[in-house]
Structures are given as C-alpha cells and as structure tokens.
XYZ file of C-alpha atoms in Angstrom:
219
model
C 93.695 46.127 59.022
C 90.718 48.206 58.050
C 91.520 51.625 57.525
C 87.722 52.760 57.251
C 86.663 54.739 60.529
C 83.820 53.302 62.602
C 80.897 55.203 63.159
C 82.073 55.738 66.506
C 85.119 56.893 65.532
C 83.620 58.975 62.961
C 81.341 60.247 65.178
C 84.341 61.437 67.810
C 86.025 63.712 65.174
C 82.994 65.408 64.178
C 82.697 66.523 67.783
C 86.274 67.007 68.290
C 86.256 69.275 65.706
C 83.293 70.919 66.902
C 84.308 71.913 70.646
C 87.623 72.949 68.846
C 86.177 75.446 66.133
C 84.043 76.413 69.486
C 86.713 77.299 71.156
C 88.520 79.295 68.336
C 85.675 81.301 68.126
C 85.174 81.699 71.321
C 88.795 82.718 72.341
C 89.302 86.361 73.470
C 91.494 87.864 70.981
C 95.102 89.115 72.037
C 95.702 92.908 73.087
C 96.927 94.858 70.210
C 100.637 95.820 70.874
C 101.056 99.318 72.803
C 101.124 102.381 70.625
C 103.057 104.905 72.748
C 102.923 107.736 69.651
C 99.128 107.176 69.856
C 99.265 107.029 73.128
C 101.107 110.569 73.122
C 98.688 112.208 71.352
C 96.074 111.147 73.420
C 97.915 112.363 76.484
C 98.911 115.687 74.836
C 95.637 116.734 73.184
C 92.860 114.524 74.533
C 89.933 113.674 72.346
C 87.902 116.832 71.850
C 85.015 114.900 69.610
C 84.130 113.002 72.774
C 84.941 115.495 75.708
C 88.322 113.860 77.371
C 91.056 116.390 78.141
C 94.138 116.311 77.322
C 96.243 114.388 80.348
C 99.069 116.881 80.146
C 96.660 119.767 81.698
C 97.336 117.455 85.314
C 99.690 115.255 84.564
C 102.281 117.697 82.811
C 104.443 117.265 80.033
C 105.923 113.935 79.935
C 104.307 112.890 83.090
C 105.751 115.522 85.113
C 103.171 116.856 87.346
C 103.923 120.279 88.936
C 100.615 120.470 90.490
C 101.213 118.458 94.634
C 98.698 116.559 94.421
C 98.547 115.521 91.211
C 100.876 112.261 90.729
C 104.157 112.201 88.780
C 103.676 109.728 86.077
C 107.047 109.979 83.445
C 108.689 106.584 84.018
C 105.462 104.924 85.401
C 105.523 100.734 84.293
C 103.257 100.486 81.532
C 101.334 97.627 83.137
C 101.001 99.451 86.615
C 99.329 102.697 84.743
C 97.049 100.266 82.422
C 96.161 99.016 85.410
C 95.162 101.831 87.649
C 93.129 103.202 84.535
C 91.239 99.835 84.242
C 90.912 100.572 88.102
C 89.148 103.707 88.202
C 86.107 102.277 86.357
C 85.693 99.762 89.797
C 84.365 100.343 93.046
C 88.225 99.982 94.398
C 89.495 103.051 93.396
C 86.990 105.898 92.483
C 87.903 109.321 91.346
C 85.692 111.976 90.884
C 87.497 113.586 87.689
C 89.686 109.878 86.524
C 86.738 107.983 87.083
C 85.416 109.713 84.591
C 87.831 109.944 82.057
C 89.052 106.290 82.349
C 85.475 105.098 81.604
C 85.297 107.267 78.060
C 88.760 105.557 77.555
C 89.030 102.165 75.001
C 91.313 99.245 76.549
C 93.476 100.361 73.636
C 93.714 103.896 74.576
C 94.667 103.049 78.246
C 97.359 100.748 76.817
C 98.651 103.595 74.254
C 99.221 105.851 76.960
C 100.517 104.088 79.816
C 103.348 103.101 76.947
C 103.724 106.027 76.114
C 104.380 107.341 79.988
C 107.277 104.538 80.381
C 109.116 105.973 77.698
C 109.258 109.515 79.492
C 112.686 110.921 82.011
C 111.276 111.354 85.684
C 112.569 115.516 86.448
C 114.360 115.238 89.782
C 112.081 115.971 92.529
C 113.419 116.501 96.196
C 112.690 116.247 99.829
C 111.820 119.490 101.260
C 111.865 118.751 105.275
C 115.150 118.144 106.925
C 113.176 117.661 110.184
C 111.749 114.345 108.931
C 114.554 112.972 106.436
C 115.985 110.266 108.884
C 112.869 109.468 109.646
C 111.190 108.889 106.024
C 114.360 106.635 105.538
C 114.516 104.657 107.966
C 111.100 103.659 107.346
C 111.902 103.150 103.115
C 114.660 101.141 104.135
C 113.496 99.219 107.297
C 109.952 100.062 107.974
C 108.235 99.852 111.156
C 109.083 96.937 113.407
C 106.994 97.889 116.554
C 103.859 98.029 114.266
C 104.673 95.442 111.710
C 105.205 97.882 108.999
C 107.299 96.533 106.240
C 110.274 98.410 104.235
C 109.148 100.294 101.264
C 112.111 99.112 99.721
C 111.535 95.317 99.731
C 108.660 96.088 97.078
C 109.190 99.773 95.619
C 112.985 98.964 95.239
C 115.644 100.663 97.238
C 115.781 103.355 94.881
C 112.061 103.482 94.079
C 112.183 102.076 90.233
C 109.156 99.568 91.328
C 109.114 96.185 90.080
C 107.699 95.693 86.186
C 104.320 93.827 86.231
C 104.560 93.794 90.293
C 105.009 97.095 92.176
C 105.390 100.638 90.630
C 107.755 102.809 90.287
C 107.568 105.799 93.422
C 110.854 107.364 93.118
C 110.195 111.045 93.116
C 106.866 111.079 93.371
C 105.015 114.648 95.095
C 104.722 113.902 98.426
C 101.490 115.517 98.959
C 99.991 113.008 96.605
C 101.999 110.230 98.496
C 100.491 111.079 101.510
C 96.897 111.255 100.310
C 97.002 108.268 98.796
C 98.527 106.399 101.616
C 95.258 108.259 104.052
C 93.018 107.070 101.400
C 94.442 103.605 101.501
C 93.975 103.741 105.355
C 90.245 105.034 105.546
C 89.320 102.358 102.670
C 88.350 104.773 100.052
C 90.929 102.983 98.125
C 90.993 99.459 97.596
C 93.093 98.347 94.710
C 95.939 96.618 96.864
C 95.719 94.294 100.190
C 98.975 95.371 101.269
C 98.548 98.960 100.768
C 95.518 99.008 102.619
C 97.431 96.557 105.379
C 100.056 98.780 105.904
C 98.693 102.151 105.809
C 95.914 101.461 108.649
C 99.342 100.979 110.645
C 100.841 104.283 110.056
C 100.630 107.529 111.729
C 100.442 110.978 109.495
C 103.561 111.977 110.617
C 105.301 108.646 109.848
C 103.347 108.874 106.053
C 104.717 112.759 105.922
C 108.070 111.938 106.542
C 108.091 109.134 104.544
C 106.326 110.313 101.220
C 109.034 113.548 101.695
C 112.145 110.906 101.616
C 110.594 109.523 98.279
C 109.687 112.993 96.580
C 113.829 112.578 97.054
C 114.501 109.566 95.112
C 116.307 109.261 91.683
C-alpha cells in the first residue's frame, strides 16, 4: 500500500487542523476557581480606589443584615448570589444602589464574594406575628390551591436551605425584604424568574405578609 498522503488527503488535515487551532483560540477560557478570602475582603472593605463600598455597611457582618429591608445573605448558594449580581447589570432586575455596584464589579469579584457568603452561619431570625403564623405555613408547606399557588417548600426546601445551582436558600430571611421582593415580582419591576413573577401576581399582601413572617422563622 502507499503510505504517501494524497493531495486530498493532505489537503483535509491542513484544514482540520485549522478549524481546530480556531477553535482553541477561540474557546472562552474557564472561570477562575472562587476565592472566598478575596472575596471577604471585598465584602468587608470594598474597593476605595474605584468608589465601591464595603458590602458589610448593608449586608452586615457575615451576611447578616440587621437593616428589614436589606436581605440576609450568610449561607446564600454561591451560584444563586453570582447570579443575582450578574443580574443587576440587566434590565430584569434593576437596583438603584446594586445596580450600580454590580456593574463596577469583575466576574471574578462577584464569584469571590458570593463564595465567600456560603461559607458564613445564618443568625436565627424569627417570626414576629402570631396572628399570621398558621397562615404563612400553610402556604410554605401547601401553597394556595384556590389560586394555583404552589408550596414554597417544593422549591425553597421545607426548611428553606434552597436547592444548590436551582433555588436559593430563604430560611430566615427579613420579612420586610421578602415581602418587597415578592410586590416587586408581582408589578414586573423584577424579572429574573418566570415562576416568581407567576406566582406572586397570584398573591394577596396579606397572604405575602404572613408568609415572608413564617420564613423570617426558619432555621
């Protein structure tokens, strides 16, 4: 047999070769791996050079907001924070102050500190209205038949821990910052999740009251 390539042959591996090294080159490159002790620097000091805050002024330490209607992030999945940062800096979820911030943020910053929230202990929180408790869970734990609302439980978890790379974690979380996000959700000025948006337009305030109470409880 003869062993010498044809000029067809020949002429294949040259562009074989070609579309490959084209595609090499062309190939995104893979997301650094998480830095959480970046990423808690970032959150506890900010980046004065270039005018971000530090996180912690909101957010707490940890993640632990104390302000209502700021959101509890300590525990957050990493992905689910990465994300919502990634988020802001679209028309589906604008923030006057995040918007902001998450646009002066690197890919690689976002990353470091949404790693770096995981790896922080949720304080307990609590329910504060008696009045509503039964009613907050039986809508976690069975939603709202008449109105097609499902159970926050069959995505959040029934303890609120969220599902990684899916739904987050909402265990604890301030109500008041529950329930705003649930009215933004309904009047469209978020748009970050079909479902959200679905089920919100089908809930009354006092059903998203007593229901972002019973989850303020959560451990």
């Amino acid at each position: 047999m003869n062993r010498a390539f044809s000029p067809f042959m020949k002429s294949l591996l040259v562009a074989t070769l070609a579309v490959s090294g084209f595609a090499s080159a062309t190939a995104p490159a893979p997301a650094a791996k998480a830095d959480p002790a970046k990423g808690a620097s970032l959150y506890d000091t900010g980046d004065a050079a270039r005018g971000l805050p530090a996180c912690v002024s909101c957010h707490g330490a940890g993640g632990n907001s104390t302000i209502a209607v700021n959101p509890r992030l300590s525990g957050q999945i990493a992905n689910y924070t990465h994300k919502q940062l990634i988020d802001f800096t679209t028309p589906a979820r604008q923030n006057p102050i995040m918007t902001t911030y998450a646009k002066m943020m690197t890919d690689e910053e976002k990353r470091n500190v949404a790693a770096y929230l995981e790896t922080q202990k949720a304080k307990p929180n609590a329910a504060r209205n008696k009045d509503t408790l039964e009613l907050g869970k039986k809508i976690y734990r069975g939603g709202i038949a008449g109105t097609g609302v499902a159970a926050c439980a069959s995505c959040h978890g029934p303890a609120g821990g969220g599902v990684p790379a899916l739904f987050p974690r909402i265990a604890g979380q301030n109500a008041d910052y529950t329930v705003s996000t649930l009215q933004a959700f309904k009047a469209g000025a978020r748009s970050n999740s079909v479902q959200m948006t679905t089920l919100a337009k089908r809930m009354s305030d006092e059903e998203m009251k007593a229901v972002a109470d019973y989850i303020a409880g959560l451990k």
